[in-house]
PDB file of C-alpha atoms in Angstrom:
ATOM      1  CA  MET A   1     194.206 127.447 288.800  1.00 46.00           C
ATOM      2  CA  ARG A   2     192.701 131.095 289.566  1.00 44.00           C
ATOM      3  CA  PHE A   3     194.707 133.818 291.880  1.00 44.00           C
ATOM      4  CA  SER A   4     193.271 135.455 294.746  1.00 46.00           C
ATOM      5  CA  THR A   5     194.659 138.872 296.490  1.00 44.00           C
ATOM      6  CA  SER A   6     195.783 138.864 299.801  1.00 52.00           C
ATOM      7  CA  LEU A   7     192.648 141.023 300.641  1.00 52.00           C
ATOM      8  CA  ILE A   8     190.581 138.465 299.434  1.00 48.00           C
ATOM      9  CA  LEU A   9     192.138 135.537 301.076  1.00 52.00           C
ATOM     10  CA  ILE A  10     191.669 137.456 305.087  1.00 54.00           C
ATOM     11  CA  LYS A  11     187.890 138.059 303.899  1.00 51.00           C
ATOM     12  CA  LEU A  12     187.997 134.489 303.550  1.00 50.00           C
ATOM     13  CA  LEU A  13     189.322 133.889 306.323  1.00 55.00           C
ATOM     14  CA  VAL A  14     186.777 136.112 308.287  1.00 54.00           C
ATOM     15  CA  ILE A  15     183.875 134.905 306.400  1.00 44.00           C
ATOM     16  CA  GLN A  16     184.588 131.134 306.668  1.00 42.00           C
ATOM     17  CA  TYR A  17     186.181 131.164 309.953  1.00 43.00           C
ATOM     18  CA  LEU A  18     185.738 133.869 312.230  1.00 47.00           C
ATOM     19  CA  SER A  19     181.902 133.615 312.010  1.00 44.00           C
ATOM     20  CA  VAL A  20     181.770 130.907 314.222  1.00 46.00           C
ATOM     21  CA  LEU A  21     182.975 133.209 317.222  1.00 48.00           C
ATOM     22  CA  CYS A  22     179.844 135.563 316.944  1.00 51.00           C
ATOM     23  CA  VAL A  23     178.967 134.118 320.760  1.00 48.00           C
ATOM     24  CA  SER A  24     178.189 135.867 323.666  1.00 44.00           C
ATOM     25  CA  GLN A  25     177.285 132.831 325.650  1.00 54.00           C
ATOM     26  CA  ASP A  26     179.948 130.309 326.746  1.00 83.00           C
ATOM     27  CA  PHE A  27     181.045 127.288 325.405  1.00 91.00           C
ATOM     28  CA  ASP A  28     182.475 124.108 326.110  1.00 95.00           C
ATOM     29  CA  PHE A  29     186.094 123.649 324.146  1.00 95.00           C
ATOM     30  CA  PHE A  30     186.970 124.666 320.721  1.00 95.00           C
ATOM     31  CA  TYR A  31     187.931 122.398 317.773  1.00 96.00           C
ATOM     32  CA  PHE A  32     191.015 123.572 316.148  1.00 97.00           C
ATOM     33  CA  VAL A  33     191.383 121.894 312.744  1.00 97.00           C
ATOM     34  CA  GLN A  34     194.060 121.318 310.244  1.00 97.00           C
ATOM     35  CA  GLN A  35     192.969 120.873 306.536  1.00 95.00           C
ATOM     36  CA  TRP A  36     195.505 118.848 304.059  1.00 95.00           C
ATOM     37  CA  PRO A  37     196.178 120.835 300.708  1.00 93.00           C
ATOM     38  CA  GLY A  38     196.317 118.213 298.763  1.00 92.00           C
ATOM     39  CA  ALA A  39     192.962 116.780 299.295  1.00 92.00           C
ATOM     40  CA  TYR A  40     191.421 120.019 299.239  1.00 89.00           C
ATOM     41  CA  CYS A  41     192.550 120.962 295.954  1.00 86.00           C
ATOM     42  CA  ASP A  42     192.078 116.932 294.334  1.00 80.00           C
ATOM     43  CA  THR A  43     188.240 117.149 295.217  1.00 73.00           C
ATOM     44  CA  LYS A  44     187.326 120.723 294.556  1.00 57.00           C
ATOM     45  CA  HIS A  45     187.371 122.007 291.065  1.00 58.00           C
ATOM     46  CA  THR A  46     187.143 125.469 292.007  1.00 70.00           C
ATOM     47  CA  CYS A  47     190.754 125.205 294.278  1.00 81.00           C
ATOM     48  CA  CYS A  48     192.870 128.750 293.649  1.00 82.00           C
ATOM     49  CA  TYR A  49     196.375 129.179 295.201  1.00 82.00           C
ATOM     50  CA  PRO A  50     196.750 132.604 296.814  1.00 79.00           C
ATOM     51  CA  LYS A  51     198.433 135.697 294.556  1.00 77.00           C
ATOM     52  CA  SER A  52     201.893 134.479 296.448  1.00 76.00           C
ATOM     53  CA  GLY A  53     201.685 131.219 295.125  1.00 82.00           C
ATOM     54  CA  LYS A  54     201.190 127.228 295.714  1.00 86.00           C
ATOM     55  CA  PRO A  55     201.161 127.052 299.382  1.00 87.00           C
ATOM     56  CA  SER A  56     203.797 124.991 300.864  1.00 90.00           C
ATOM     57  CA  ALA A  57     203.155 121.499 300.783  1.00 94.00           C
ATOM     58  CA  ASP A  58     202.015 121.487 304.800  1.00 96.00           C
ATOM     59  CA  PHE A  59     198.755 121.045 306.880  1.00 97.00           C
ATOM     60  CA  GLY A  60     196.723 124.440 306.687  1.00 94.00           C
ATOM     61  CA  ILE A  61     194.589 125.839 309.437  1.00 94.00           C
ATOM     62  CA  HIS A  62     191.068 125.790 308.843  1.00 92.00           C
ATOM     63  CA  GLY A  63     189.663 127.153 312.335  1.00 91.00           C
ATOM     64  CA  LEU A  64     189.306 127.093 315.848  1.00 92.00           C
ATOM     65  CA  TRP A  65     185.618 126.605 316.244  1.00 92.00           C
ATOM     66  CA  PRO A  66     184.066 126.540 320.027  1.00 92.00           C
ATOM     67  CA  ASN A  67     181.696 123.895 320.340  1.00 93.00           C
ATOM     68  CA  TYR A  68     179.402 122.400 322.887  1.00 93.00           C
ATOM     69  CA  LYS A  69     180.006 118.877 324.588  1.00 93.00           C
ATOM     70  CA  ASP A  70     177.085 117.760 322.729  1.00 91.00           C
ATOM     71  CA  GLY A  71     178.033 118.436 319.853  1.00 87.00           C
ATOM     72  CA  SER A  72     176.275 121.671 319.073  1.00 88.00           C
ATOM     73  CA  TYR A  73     177.960 124.726 318.542  1.00 85.00           C
ATOM     74  CA  PRO A  74     177.041 128.858 319.558  1.00 82.00           C
ATOM     75  CA  SER A  75     175.409 130.794 316.398  1.00 76.00           C
ATOM     76  CA  ASN A  76     173.731 133.769 318.190  1.00 65.00           C
ATOM     77  CA  CYS A  77     175.684 136.011 315.709  1.00 60.00           C
ATOM     78  CA  ASP A  78     175.720 139.998 315.963  1.00 60.00           C
ATOM     79  CA  PRO A  79     175.355 141.480 312.803  1.00 62.00           C
ATOM     80  CA  ASP A  80     176.249 145.017 313.606  1.00 61.00           C
ATOM     81  CA  SER A  81     179.637 144.421 314.566  1.00 60.00           C
ATOM     82  CA  VAL A  82     182.474 145.082 312.196  1.00 63.00           C
ATOM     83  CA  PHE A  83     185.774 143.074 311.789  1.00 68.00           C
ATOM     84  CA  ASP A  84     188.581 145.117 311.902  1.00 73.00           C
ATOM     85  CA  LYS A  85     191.365 143.986 309.291  1.00 76.00           C
ATOM     86  CA  SER A  86     193.968 146.333 311.074  1.00 82.00           C
ATOM     87  CA  GLU A  87     193.823 144.089 314.314  1.00 82.00           C
ATOM     88  CA  ILE A  88     195.574 141.273 313.173  1.00 82.00           C
ATOM     89  CA  SER A  89     197.947 143.640 309.937  1.00 84.00           C
ATOM     90  CA  GLU A  90     201.119 142.440 312.006  1.00 88.00           C
ATOM     91  CA  LEU A  91     200.185 138.356 311.632  1.00 86.00           C
ATOM     92  CA  MET A  92     199.687 138.864 307.943  1.00 84.00           C
ATOM     93  CA  SER A  93     202.644 137.165 306.630  1.00 82.00           C
ATOM     94  CA  ASN A  94     202.022 134.365 309.190  1.00 86.00           C
ATOM     95  CA  LEU A  95     198.794 133.681 308.287  1.00 86.00           C
ATOM     96  CA  GLU A  96     199.200 133.724 304.653  1.00 84.00           C
ATOM     97  CA  LYS A  97     201.908 131.288 305.529  1.00 86.00           C
ATOM     98  CA  ASN A  98     199.902 129.007 307.857  1.00 91.00           C
ATOM     99  CA  TRP A  99     196.004 129.991 307.112  1.00 88.00           C
ATOM    100  CA  PRO A 100     196.286 130.031 303.435  1.00 84.00           C
ATOM    101  CA  SER A 101     192.857 129.904 301.777  1.00 81.00           C
ATOM    102  CA  LEU A 102     192.409 127.128 298.728  1.00 83.00           C
ATOM    103  CA  SER A 103     188.670 128.207 297.939  1.00 77.00           C
ATOM    104  CA  CYS A 104     187.996 131.470 295.338  1.00 75.00           C
ATOM    105  CA  PRO A 105     186.406 134.300 296.135  1.00 58.00           C
ATOM    106  CA  SER A 106     182.363 134.397 296.122  1.00 38.00           C
ATOM    107  CA  SER A 107     181.666 137.368 298.115  1.00 33.00           C
ATOM    108  CA  ASN A 108     183.500 140.910 298.781  1.00 31.00           C
ATOM    109  CA  GLY A 109     181.732 141.804 301.999  1.00 30.00           C
ATOM    110  CA  PHE A 110     182.107 140.585 305.515  1.00 32.00           C
ATOM    111  CA  ARG A 111     180.652 141.592 308.935  1.00 35.00           C
ATOM    112  CA  VAL A 112     181.047 139.485 311.974  1.00 37.00           C
ATOM    113  CA  ARG A 113     181.555 140.042 315.891  1.00 48.00           C
ATOM    114  CA  ALA A 114     185.195 138.265 316.817  1.00 49.00           C
ATOM    115  CA  PRO A 115     186.042 139.947 320.383  1.00 52.00           C
ATOM    116  CA  ASP A 116     189.656 139.656 320.817  1.00 70.00           C
ATOM    117  CA  GLN A 117     190.516 139.441 316.882  1.00 80.00           C
ATOM    118  CA  LYS A 118     194.314 139.546 317.712  1.00 85.00           C
ATOM    119  CA  ASP A 119     194.133 136.869 320.615  1.00 87.00           C
ATOM    120  CA  TYR A 120     192.021 134.619 318.157  1.00 87.00           C
ATOM    121  CA  PHE A 121     194.482 134.527 315.358  1.00 90.00           C
ATOM    122  CA  GLU A 122     197.258 134.310 317.691  1.00 93.00           C
ATOM    123  CA  ALA A 123     196.095 131.448 319.593  1.00 93.00           C
ATOM    124  CA  ALA A 124     195.455 129.330 316.459  1.00 94.00           C
ATOM    125  CA  LEU A 125     199.101 130.119 314.858  1.00 95.00           C
ATOM    126  CA  LYS A 126     200.601 128.982 318.719  1.00 96.00           C
ATOM    127  CA  LEU A 127     198.572 126.051 318.131  1.00 97.00           C
ATOM    128  CA  LYS A 128     199.617 124.754 314.729  1.00 96.00           C
ATOM    129  CA  GLN A 129     203.341 125.463 316.212  1.00 95.00           C
ATOM    130  CA  LYS A 130     202.901 123.039 319.213  1.00 95.00           C
ATOM    131  CA  VAL A 131     201.046 120.323 316.950  1.00 96.00           C
ATOM    132  CA  ASN A 132     203.310 119.900 313.722  1.00 97.00           C
ATOM    133  CA  LEU A 133     201.142 117.427 311.970  1.00 98.00           C
ATOM    134  CA  LEU A 134     203.169 116.817 308.464  1.00 98.00           C
ATOM    135  CA  GLN A 135     206.641 116.247 311.007  1.00 98.00           C
ATOM    136  CA  ILE A 136     204.404 114.090 313.233  1.00 98.00           C
ATOM    137  CA  LEU A 137     203.116 111.286 310.211  1.00 98.00           C
ATOM    138  CA  LYS A 138     206.027 111.744 308.229  1.00 98.00           C
ATOM    139  CA  THR A 139     208.157 110.303 311.760  1.00 98.00           C
ATOM    140  CA  ALA A 140     205.762 107.455 311.394  1.00 98.00           C
ATOM    141  CA  GLY A 141     206.219 106.556 307.935  1.00 98.00           C
ATOM    142  CA  ILE A 142     202.859 108.282 306.691  1.00 98.00           C
ATOM    143  CA  VAL A 143     203.993 110.715 303.768  1.00 98.00           C
ATOM    144  CA  PRO A 144     202.019 112.905 301.078  1.00 98.00           C
ATOM    145  CA  ASP A 145     202.937 109.983 298.234  1.00 96.00           C
ATOM    146  CA  ASP A 146     199.475 109.077 297.096  1.00 95.00           C
ATOM    147  CA  GLY A 147     199.963 105.860 299.378  1.00 96.00           C
ATOM    148  CA  MET A 148     197.096 104.139 300.961  1.00 97.00           C
ATOM    149  CA  TYR A 149     197.498 103.906 305.001  1.00 98.00           C
ATOM    150  CA  SER A 150     195.639 102.788 307.416  1.00 98.00           C
ATOM    151  CA  LEU A 151     193.021 104.886 309.243  1.00 98.00           C
ATOM    152  CA  GLU A 152     194.276 103.597 312.045  1.00 98.00           C
ATOM    153  CA  SER A 153     197.585 104.312 312.046  1.00 98.00           C
ATOM    154  CA  ILE A 154     196.824 107.805 311.057  1.00 98.00           C
ATOM    155  CA  LYS A 155     195.335 108.280 314.362  1.00 98.00           C
ATOM    156  CA  GLU A 156     197.945 106.273 316.559  1.00 98.00           C
ATOM    157  CA  ALA A 157     200.593 108.671 314.880  1.00 98.00           C
ATOM    158  CA  ILE A 158     198.766 111.825 315.528  1.00 98.00           C
ATOM    159  CA  LYS A 159     198.207 110.519 319.112  1.00 98.00           C
ATOM    160  CA  GLU A 160     201.217 109.718 319.934  1.00 98.00           C
ATOM    161  CA  GLY A 161     203.237 112.749 318.991  1.00 97.00           C
ATOM    162  CA  ALA A 162     200.189 115.277 319.860  1.00 97.00           C
ATOM    163  CA  GLY A 163     199.210 113.509 323.099  1.00 97.00           C
ATOM    164  CA  TYR A 164     195.726 113.543 322.602  1.00 97.00           C
ATOM    165  CA  THR A 165     193.087 111.275 319.886  1.00 97.00           C
ATOM    166  CA  PRO A 166     192.123 113.513 317.050  1.00 98.00           C
ATOM    167  CA  GLY A 167     189.550 112.682 314.682  1.00 97.00           C
ATOM    168  CA  ILE A 168     189.818 112.470 311.411  1.00 98.00           C
ATOM    169  CA  GLU A 169     187.711 113.817 308.183  1.00 97.00           C
ATOM    170  CA  CYS A 170     187.848 112.335 305.000  1.00 96.00           C
ATOM    171  CA  ASN A 171     186.763 113.113 301.451  1.00 93.00           C
ATOM    172  CA  LYS A 172     186.723 111.450 298.379  1.00 91.00           C
ATOM    173  CA  ASP A 173     188.935 111.844 294.894  1.00 89.00           C
ATOM    174  CA  SER A 174     187.176 112.133 291.914  1.00 85.00           C
ATOM    175  CA  ALA A 175     188.317 107.834 291.790  1.00 88.00           C
ATOM    176  CA  GLY A 176     186.222 107.011 295.015  1.00 90.00           C
ATOM    177  CA  ASN A 177     189.439 107.118 297.037  1.00 92.00           C
ATOM    178  CA  SER A 178     189.344 108.170 300.468  1.00 95.00           C
ATOM    179  CA  GLN A 179     191.824 110.807 301.173  1.00 96.00           C
ATOM    180  CA  LEU A 180     193.078 112.701 304.423  1.00 97.00           C
ATOM    181  CA  TYR A 181     191.413 115.761 304.530  1.00 96.00           C
ATOM    182  CA  GLN A 182     190.787 117.449 308.168  1.00 97.00           C
ATOM    183  CA  VAL A 183     192.169 116.253 311.709  1.00 98.00           C
ATOM    184  CA  TYR A 184     190.930 117.803 314.257  1.00 98.00           C
ATOM    185  CA  LEU A 185     191.801 118.397 318.110  1.00 98.00           C
ATOM    186  CA  CYS A 186     190.034 120.057 321.053  1.00 98.00           C
ATOM    187  CA  VAL A 187     191.366 122.748 322.926  1.00 97.00           C
ATOM    188  CA  ASP A 188     190.225 124.325 326.439  1.00 95.00           C
ATOM    189  CA  THR A 189     188.584 127.581 326.471  1.00 92.00           C
ATOM    190  CA  SER A 190     191.634 129.622 327.045  1.00 91.00           C
ATOM    191  CA  GLY A 191     192.361 128.848 323.550  1.00 92.00           C
ATOM    192  CA  GLN A 192     196.039 127.564 324.707  1.00 93.00           C
ATOM    193  CA  ASP A 193     195.754 123.905 326.233  1.00 96.00           C
ATOM    194  CA  ILE A 194     195.279 121.037 324.048  1.00 97.00           C
ATOM    195  CA  ILE A 195     192.656 118.521 325.540  1.00 98.00           C
ATOM    196  CA  GLU A 196     190.834 115.167 325.327  1.00 97.00           C
ATOM    197  CA  CYS A 197     187.573 115.660 323.007  1.00 97.00           C
ATOM    198  CA  PRO A 198     184.415 115.669 324.920  1.00 96.00           C
ATOM    199  CA  VAL A 199     183.010 114.666 321.087  1.00 95.00           C
ATOM    200  CA  LEU A 200     184.873 114.116 317.973  1.00 93.00           C
ATOM    201  CA  PRO A 201     183.276 114.531 314.427  1.00 88.00           C
ATOM    202  CA  LYS A 202     182.162 111.882 312.157  1.00 84.00           C
ATOM    203  CA  GLY A 203     184.550 111.689 309.615  1.00 80.00           C
ATOM    204  CA  ARG A 204     183.008 109.014 307.096  1.00 89.00           C
ATOM    205  CA  CYS A 205     186.850 107.884 306.528  1.00 96.00           C
ATOM    206  CA  ALA A 206     187.092 104.188 305.190  1.00 96.00           C
ATOM    207  CA  SER A 207     189.692 101.887 306.689  1.00 97.00           C
ATOM    208  CA  ASP A 208     192.436 102.743 304.409  1.00 97.00           C
ATOM    209  CA  VAL A 209     192.495 106.243 303.543  1.00 97.00           C
ATOM    210  CA  GLN A 210     194.851 107.993 300.800  1.00 97.00           C
ATOM    211  CA  PHE A 211     197.710 110.842 301.917  1.00 97.00           C
ATOM    212  CA  ALA A 212     197.451 112.597 298.540  1.00 95.00           C
ATOM    213  CA  LYS A 213     200.708 114.542 296.831  1.00 94.00           C
ATOM    214  CA  PHE A 214     200.647 118.491 296.960  1.00 92.00           C
TER     215      PHE A 214
END
């Protein structure tokens, strides 16, 4: 494991997760995506912990992404608009805890258009507080112990706890096990209220999936 700095963390957040907000047109809803670090690091050979150390064993925010009901998403970015890191300086400690970067640095540059940058990050953090995925799954007896759980039981547990049907994305470890990787919930255009998803991503999961340790 290699270590990245807080500066690189913010740059990766911007590059990977804010660039999709480079929009001038309307959109229909957001995907709020949370990622399980155990599955990411069990698959990615370049998994890197932040300088602050190994993140807690909890779902981390991956993104709050605008989408259309037909499954497409906005993509007309303004390359001349620059992200202002100072706007989120007071959120840094909360972001480091709840939006940790596990990918290794590949670029030091970033230029995005992200209107209301602070509001965007605050909305994502509030959504994570509203939906405690790890606690929801633990309540249903689904814990990150490398055990296998039925995909339907995971979906039902999250639907029961969050009130809405989730989208589940899986990956595979080196042994070929299908793993719980990311959970998608849909949010209205205000970025505040969870809604039923107009369309869910195809997760390519097996009928039984592993909840990897971290």
